[in-house]
XYZ file of C-alpha atoms in Angstrom:
380
model
C -38.697 -17.084 -20.010
C -36.209 -18.265 -17.462
C -33.469 -16.074 -15.928
C -30.569 -17.617 -14.140
C -27.537 -16.113 -12.714
C -24.369 -18.242 -12.444
C -21.891 -17.251 -9.834
C -18.674 -18.995 -10.273
C -15.787 -16.915 -8.267
C -15.808 -19.290 -5.499
C -15.258 -22.291 -7.446
C -12.242 -20.600 -9.788
C -8.866 -19.880 -8.245
C -8.656 -15.924 -8.418
C -5.389 -15.873 -10.351
C -6.859 -17.919 -12.965
C -9.961 -16.049 -12.839
C -8.105 -13.011 -13.737
C -6.216 -14.772 -16.631
C -9.753 -15.826 -17.860
C -11.385 -12.601 -18.063
C -13.495 -11.953 -21.128
C -12.289 -8.850 -22.932
C -14.085 -7.371 -25.749
C -13.081 -4.753 -28.238
C -14.781 -3.260 -31.232
C -13.069 -3.105 -34.213
C -13.865 -1.209 -37.447
C -16.650 -2.981 -39.622
C -15.575 -3.762 -43.017
C -19.129 -4.069 -44.571
C -22.482 -2.328 -44.112
C -24.154 -5.533 -42.863
C -23.218 -6.320 -39.388
C -24.402 -10.059 -39.883
C -21.532 -11.519 -41.870
C -19.209 -14.239 -40.448
C -16.375 -12.189 -42.320
C -16.544 -9.071 -39.846
C -15.702 -10.528 -36.392
C -16.570 -7.498 -33.981
C -15.091 -8.997 -30.584
C -12.418 -11.253 -29.442
C -11.324 -12.991 -26.192
C -8.343 -12.514 -24.551
C -5.819 -15.392 -24.983
C -5.194 -17.375 -21.714
C -3.044 -20.296 -20.757
C -5.050 -21.327 -17.834
C -7.087 -24.287 -17.438
C -10.680 -24.311 -16.841
C -11.556 -26.197 -13.534
C -14.697 -28.366 -14.778
C -14.951 -30.898 -11.377
C -15.830 -29.962 -8.137
C -13.159 -28.408 -5.886
C -11.417 -29.753 -3.170
C -13.788 -28.030 -0.826
C -16.752 -29.310 -2.637
C -17.417 -25.805 -4.143
C -19.391 -25.491 -7.177
C -21.141 -22.746 -9.576
C -24.110 -21.420 -7.618
C -27.242 -21.108 -10.020
C -29.941 -18.677 -8.707
C -33.101 -17.786 -10.860
C -34.633 -14.367 -11.209
C -37.242 -12.606 -12.749
C -37.121 -10.479 -15.902
C -37.205 -7.479 -14.473
C -33.565 -7.991 -12.740
C -32.024 -8.392 -15.996
C -30.470 -5.090 -16.384
C -28.866 -5.478 -12.707
C -27.741 -9.181 -13.096
C -25.959 -7.759 -16.701
C -24.307 -5.052 -14.793
C -22.569 -7.490 -11.990
C -19.347 -8.933 -12.605
C -19.150 -11.816 -10.374
C -20.814 -14.193 -12.844
C -22.617 -15.077 -15.714
C -26.321 -14.346 -16.891
C -28.300 -17.432 -18.640
C -31.457 -16.475 -20.054
C -33.700 -19.338 -21.868
C -36.575 -18.761 -23.956
C -38.650 -22.235 -24.078
C -41.279 -20.690 -26.326
C -41.644 -17.372 -28.301
C -43.620 -14.619 -26.952
C -44.170 -10.933 -26.521
C -41.985 -10.822 -23.674
C -39.274 -12.566 -25.302
C -39.500 -10.056 -28.208
C -39.159 -7.168 -26.026
C -36.438 -8.438 -23.844
C -34.251 -9.588 -26.793
C -34.825 -6.144 -28.640
C -34.947 -3.569 -25.741
C -32.925 -5.335 -22.977
C -30.281 -7.014 -25.125
C -30.619 -4.511 -28.124
C -30.068 -7.657 -30.595
C -30.157 -7.168 -34.325
C -33.552 -7.118 -35.985
C -32.503 -9.787 -38.375
C -31.386 -12.177 -35.691
C -34.529 -11.865 -33.616
C -36.100 -12.780 -36.980
C -34.179 -15.841 -37.022
C -35.326 -16.725 -33.495
C -38.864 -16.475 -34.751
C -38.724 -18.567 -37.797
C -37.394 -21.963 -38.602
C -33.987 -21.890 -40.117
C -33.157 -24.957 -42.484
C -29.427 -25.015 -41.781
C -27.112 -24.044 -38.854
C -25.505 -20.766 -39.074
C -23.288 -18.351 -37.322
C -23.488 -14.535 -37.413
C -20.867 -12.136 -35.648
C -21.926 -8.663 -34.292
C -20.333 -6.089 -32.509
C -20.137 -7.325 -29.158
C -22.056 -10.806 -29.208
C -22.515 -13.808 -31.818
C -25.686 -15.359 -33.101
C -25.575 -19.107 -33.523
C -28.169 -21.806 -34.787
C -27.859 -25.488 -34.454
C -29.947 -28.407 -34.929
C -30.398 -31.781 -33.302
C -32.306 -34.895 -34.405
C -35.449 -36.132 -33.027
C -37.013 -39.180 -34.469
C -40.839 -39.155 -35.672
C -43.515 -41.185 -37.186
C -42.898 -43.490 -39.917
C -38.970 -42.620 -40.037
C -39.597 -39.200 -40.269
C -36.699 -36.969 -38.358
C -37.715 -33.838 -36.694
C -34.986 -30.843 -36.753
C -35.027 -29.233 -33.030
C -33.497 -26.039 -33.542
C -31.380 -24.265 -30.805
C -30.574 -20.516 -31.214
C -27.896 -18.979 -29.105
C -26.707 -15.457 -28.405
C -23.318 -15.744 -26.801
C -22.007 -12.339 -25.235
C -19.525 -11.012 -22.825
C -21.012 -12.228 -19.721
C -24.311 -13.796 -20.801
C -25.858 -16.838 -22.775
C -29.003 -16.412 -24.174
C -30.891 -19.860 -25.570
C -33.859 -19.871 -27.768
C -35.878 -22.885 -28.752
C -36.790 -22.494 -32.049
C -40.210 -23.540 -33.640
C -40.985 -27.208 -33.856
C -43.430 -29.529 -35.644
C -46.516 -29.881 -34.053
C -46.156 -33.546 -34.269
C -42.857 -33.314 -31.911
C -43.307 -33.405 -28.156
C -42.264 -30.090 -27.008
C -40.185 -31.373 -24.074
C -37.580 -32.536 -26.560
C -36.560 -28.922 -27.219
C -35.130 -28.551 -23.879
C -32.695 -31.561 -23.850
C -29.366 -29.614 -24.123
C -30.323 -26.793 -21.647
C -31.442 -29.462 -19.005
C -28.220 -31.141 -19.490
C -26.507 -28.032 -18.845
C -28.252 -26.920 -16.050
C -27.533 -30.577 -14.501
C -23.691 -30.243 -15.042
C -23.786 -26.853 -13.341
C -25.924 -27.961 -10.191
C -24.005 -31.000 -10.001
C -20.468 -29.203 -10.112
C -19.168 -31.035 -13.405
C -19.091 -27.823 -15.039
C -17.591 -24.558 -13.565
C -17.701 -21.740 -16.018
C -15.321 -18.773 -16.050
C -16.647 -17.132 -19.560
C -20.058 -17.433 -21.543
C -18.576 -19.656 -24.157
C -18.125 -22.312 -21.764
C -21.822 -22.310 -21.397
C -22.151 -22.350 -24.998
C -19.592 -25.162 -25.517
C -21.336 -27.347 -23.054
C -24.672 -26.816 -25.057
C -22.876 -27.850 -28.201
C -21.410 -31.266 -26.462
C -24.739 -32.151 -25.139
C -26.448 -31.484 -28.732
C -23.324 -33.615 -30.051
C -24.499 -36.510 -27.471
C -27.623 -36.354 -28.697
C -26.535 -36.929 -32.249
C -24.316 -39.643 -31.091
C -27.310 -41.336 -29.021
C -29.560 -40.984 -32.298
C -26.640 -42.900 -34.515
C -26.361 -45.691 -31.827
C -30.243 -46.342 -32.046
C -30.393 -46.399 -35.777
C -27.034 -48.491 -35.662
C -29.225 -51.095 -33.633
C -31.743 -51.072 -36.359
C -29.208 -51.654 -39.140
C -27.692 -54.629 -37.413
C -31.161 -56.181 -37.106
C -31.915 -55.372 -40.724
C -28.445 -57.250 -41.676
C -28.822 -60.227 -39.622
C -32.762 -60.695 -41.213
C -31.043 -60.283 -44.529
C -28.192 -62.691 -43.937
C -30.664 -65.128 -42.358
C -33.314 -65.012 -44.940
C -36.186 -63.991 -42.628
C -37.214 -60.844 -44.474
C -41.251 -61.050 -44.132
C -42.934 -58.701 -46.239
C -40.348 -57.586 -48.725
C -42.083 -54.083 -49.353
C -42.063 -53.399 -45.750
C -38.555 -54.725 -45.399
C -37.277 -52.462 -47.918
C -39.326 -49.573 -46.330
C -37.411 -50.145 -42.726
C -34.030 -50.229 -44.544
C -34.755 -46.883 -46.332
C -35.883 -45.437 -43.164
C -32.748 -46.241 -41.298
C -30.682 -44.831 -44.154
C -32.631 -41.806 -44.321
C -32.081 -41.369 -40.573
C -28.148 -41.909 -40.925
C -28.087 -39.515 -43.926
C -30.195 -36.682 -41.680
C -27.474 -37.306 -38.855
C -24.705 -37.052 -41.277
C -25.780 -33.643 -42.494
C -26.542 -32.164 -39.140
C -22.943 -33.038 -38.061
C -21.279 -31.919 -41.215
C -23.198 -28.754 -41.505
C -22.654 -27.959 -37.675
C -18.794 -29.032 -38.006
C -18.557 -26.321 -40.800
C -20.181 -23.620 -38.628
C -17.641 -24.328 -35.654
C -14.706 -24.434 -38.266
C -15.673 -20.997 -39.427
C -15.798 -19.860 -35.903
C -12.298 -21.711 -35.437
C -11.019 -19.980 -38.278
C -11.493 -16.456 -37.624
C -10.442 -17.092 -33.786
C -13.877 -15.731 -32.333
C -13.089 -16.800 -28.808
C -9.179 -15.919 -28.969
C -6.184 -17.967 -29.825
C -5.983 -20.396 -26.787
C -8.445 -21.696 -24.633
C -11.460 -20.624 -26.558
C -9.792 -21.607 -29.473
C -9.306 -25.107 -27.753
C -13.029 -25.384 -27.100
C -13.951 -24.564 -30.767
C -11.533 -26.951 -32.318
C -12.982 -29.752 -29.823
C -16.509 -29.195 -30.868
C -15.194 -29.453 -34.703
C -13.604 -32.645 -33.717
C -16.918 -34.129 -32.214
C -19.239 -33.137 -35.012
C -16.481 -34.397 -37.618
C -16.417 -37.838 -35.741
C -20.101 -37.944 -35.541
C -20.099 -37.184 -39.428
C -17.826 -39.972 -40.017
C -19.613 -42.286 -37.785
C -23.002 -41.740 -39.573
C -21.399 -42.023 -42.706
C -19.779 -45.320 -41.875
C -22.803 -46.665 -40.665
C -24.767 -45.424 -43.955
C -22.218 -47.210 -45.993
C -22.605 -50.633 -44.103
C -26.514 -50.103 -44.439
C -26.039 -49.245 -48.033
C -23.841 -52.480 -48.707
C -26.764 -54.643 -46.674
C -29.574 -53.090 -49.207
C -27.215 -53.850 -52.227
C -26.729 -57.407 -51.277
C -30.573 -57.936 -50.619
C -30.989 -56.302 -53.860
C -28.301 -58.464 -55.767
C -29.558 -61.548 -54.086
C -33.456 -60.664 -55.031
C -32.314 -59.767 -58.513
C -30.494 -63.361 -58.895
C -33.750 -64.842 -57.721
C -35.817 -63.109 -60.210
C -33.201 -63.880 -62.973
C -33.472 -67.582 -62.106
C -37.291 -67.601 -62.049
C -37.411 -65.899 -65.506
C -34.780 -68.512 -67.070
C -36.962 -71.189 -66.052
C -40.034 -69.474 -67.174
C -38.419 -69.149 -70.344
C -37.338 -72.943 -70.335
C -40.973 -73.927 -69.862
C -42.167 -71.789 -72.607
C -39.444 -72.727 -74.938
C -40.415 -76.670 -74.439
C -44.438 -76.012 -74.180
C -44.766 -73.697 -77.275
C -43.650 -76.003 -80.014
C -45.533 -78.736 -78.812
C -48.864 -76.437 -78.203
C -48.398 -75.292 -81.806
C -48.008 -79.018 -83.265
C -50.912 -80.229 -80.974
C -53.329 -77.463 -82.258
C -52.535 -78.053 -85.940
C -52.592 -81.971 -85.426
C -55.630 -82.184 -83.252
C -57.950 -80.888 -86.178
C -56.828 -83.604 -88.448
C -56.362 -86.589 -86.422
C -59.170 -86.119 -83.671
C -62.518 -85.200 -85.245
C -66.125 -85.680 -84.130
C -66.754 -88.772 -86.164
C -63.531 -90.860 -85.606
C -60.117 -90.829 -84.257
C -57.101 -91.900 -86.191
C -55.236 -93.680 -83.616
C -51.869 -94.299 -85.493
C -51.181 -90.699 -86.815
C -52.157 -89.548 -83.096
C -49.676 -92.088 -81.715
C -47.002 -90.873 -84.049
C -47.597 -87.080 -83.172
C -47.510 -87.980 -79.347
C -43.967 -89.463 -79.801
C -42.736 -86.499 -82.008
C -44.020 -84.300 -79.201
C -42.266 -86.180 -76.633
C -39.162 -86.482 -78.371
C -39.307 -82.645 -78.875
C -39.792 -81.889 -75.199
C -37.043 -84.098 -74.197
C -34.747 -82.513 -76.704
C -35.665 -79.009 -75.496
C -34.911 -80.006 -71.923
C -31.572 -81.574 -72.592
C -30.492 -78.614 -74.908
C -31.604 -76.072 -72.215
C -29.784 -78.309 -69.443
C -26.503 -78.038 -71.729
C -27.019 -74.170 -71.688
C -27.333 -74.027 -67.851
C -30.604 -72.499 -67.396
C -31.845 -74.944 -65.276
């Protein structure tokens, strides 16, 4: 478990920092279950200030320091920065910290332990629990779902990396948090609230979706070029490649669409206030919306390529079947006639040459007549 403290006052204007302060207020519950998204328990004060996201004129950046787990209570009591706890793998210590130090809801902790099939958001009193997924390519076109869970509180962010398929590289689970840490240390992000960190993680996740879509797009272009050029190779393997690419694009579209709905719900209830926090939510909704449209567009393009390939293949099969039908039509009467006449004109003792010649002429005339008829029908 990694515990970091992000000190930001030096990089944020004091007047703006006062306006950007996060204020939490408990409201009466409307249902017995605190896990539903229909009962928001905390809000963020609206603000018109602009969050600095670049290094200041004096070169000041957010200061990120690492601490031990025992220092968590003291860090959470400070008001000069944000606490970021990252749980790369689940263990007993993570169970204890989330349950005893942060006092998270048992259902949320259970969702961190188990794999979640779809993204979700639950709003509790004083914090929210968020589940997102990112894609990672696997063997034979399989797409792994890389889960990232977040607890976003007044002055803290807890990230938990959900269970992954043993076939996937464990390093792929830390892509978003590594990106966030790099932005903090390079001064490209100077957060004033915990949801700034959460928004940066969502942007990094959308970037992974975009990169995965770009990789699949390259495969789609190569498949389309092979179809138009006629260099297909093994037809069964080629079809398998096309369906793998379509499966990947469909996965990206589904991930982006579900994540978009999660953030749309958060924006609907104004979970981060009505101004700057709302802007960040709407920006995330727009990111996922565009990714969904991009993946859907590429999927339709690939589907058109597949349909073109299938139409051309079906046309070739139809032409081959027509030619076989012509051959059968031409040879079947001749075969029947020859089998009958052969018994009568070609025997063991002698051959009757005149009837045999007449029979051969009749068969030739029949063949020519059938070929002319098939040609006029346009069968060959």
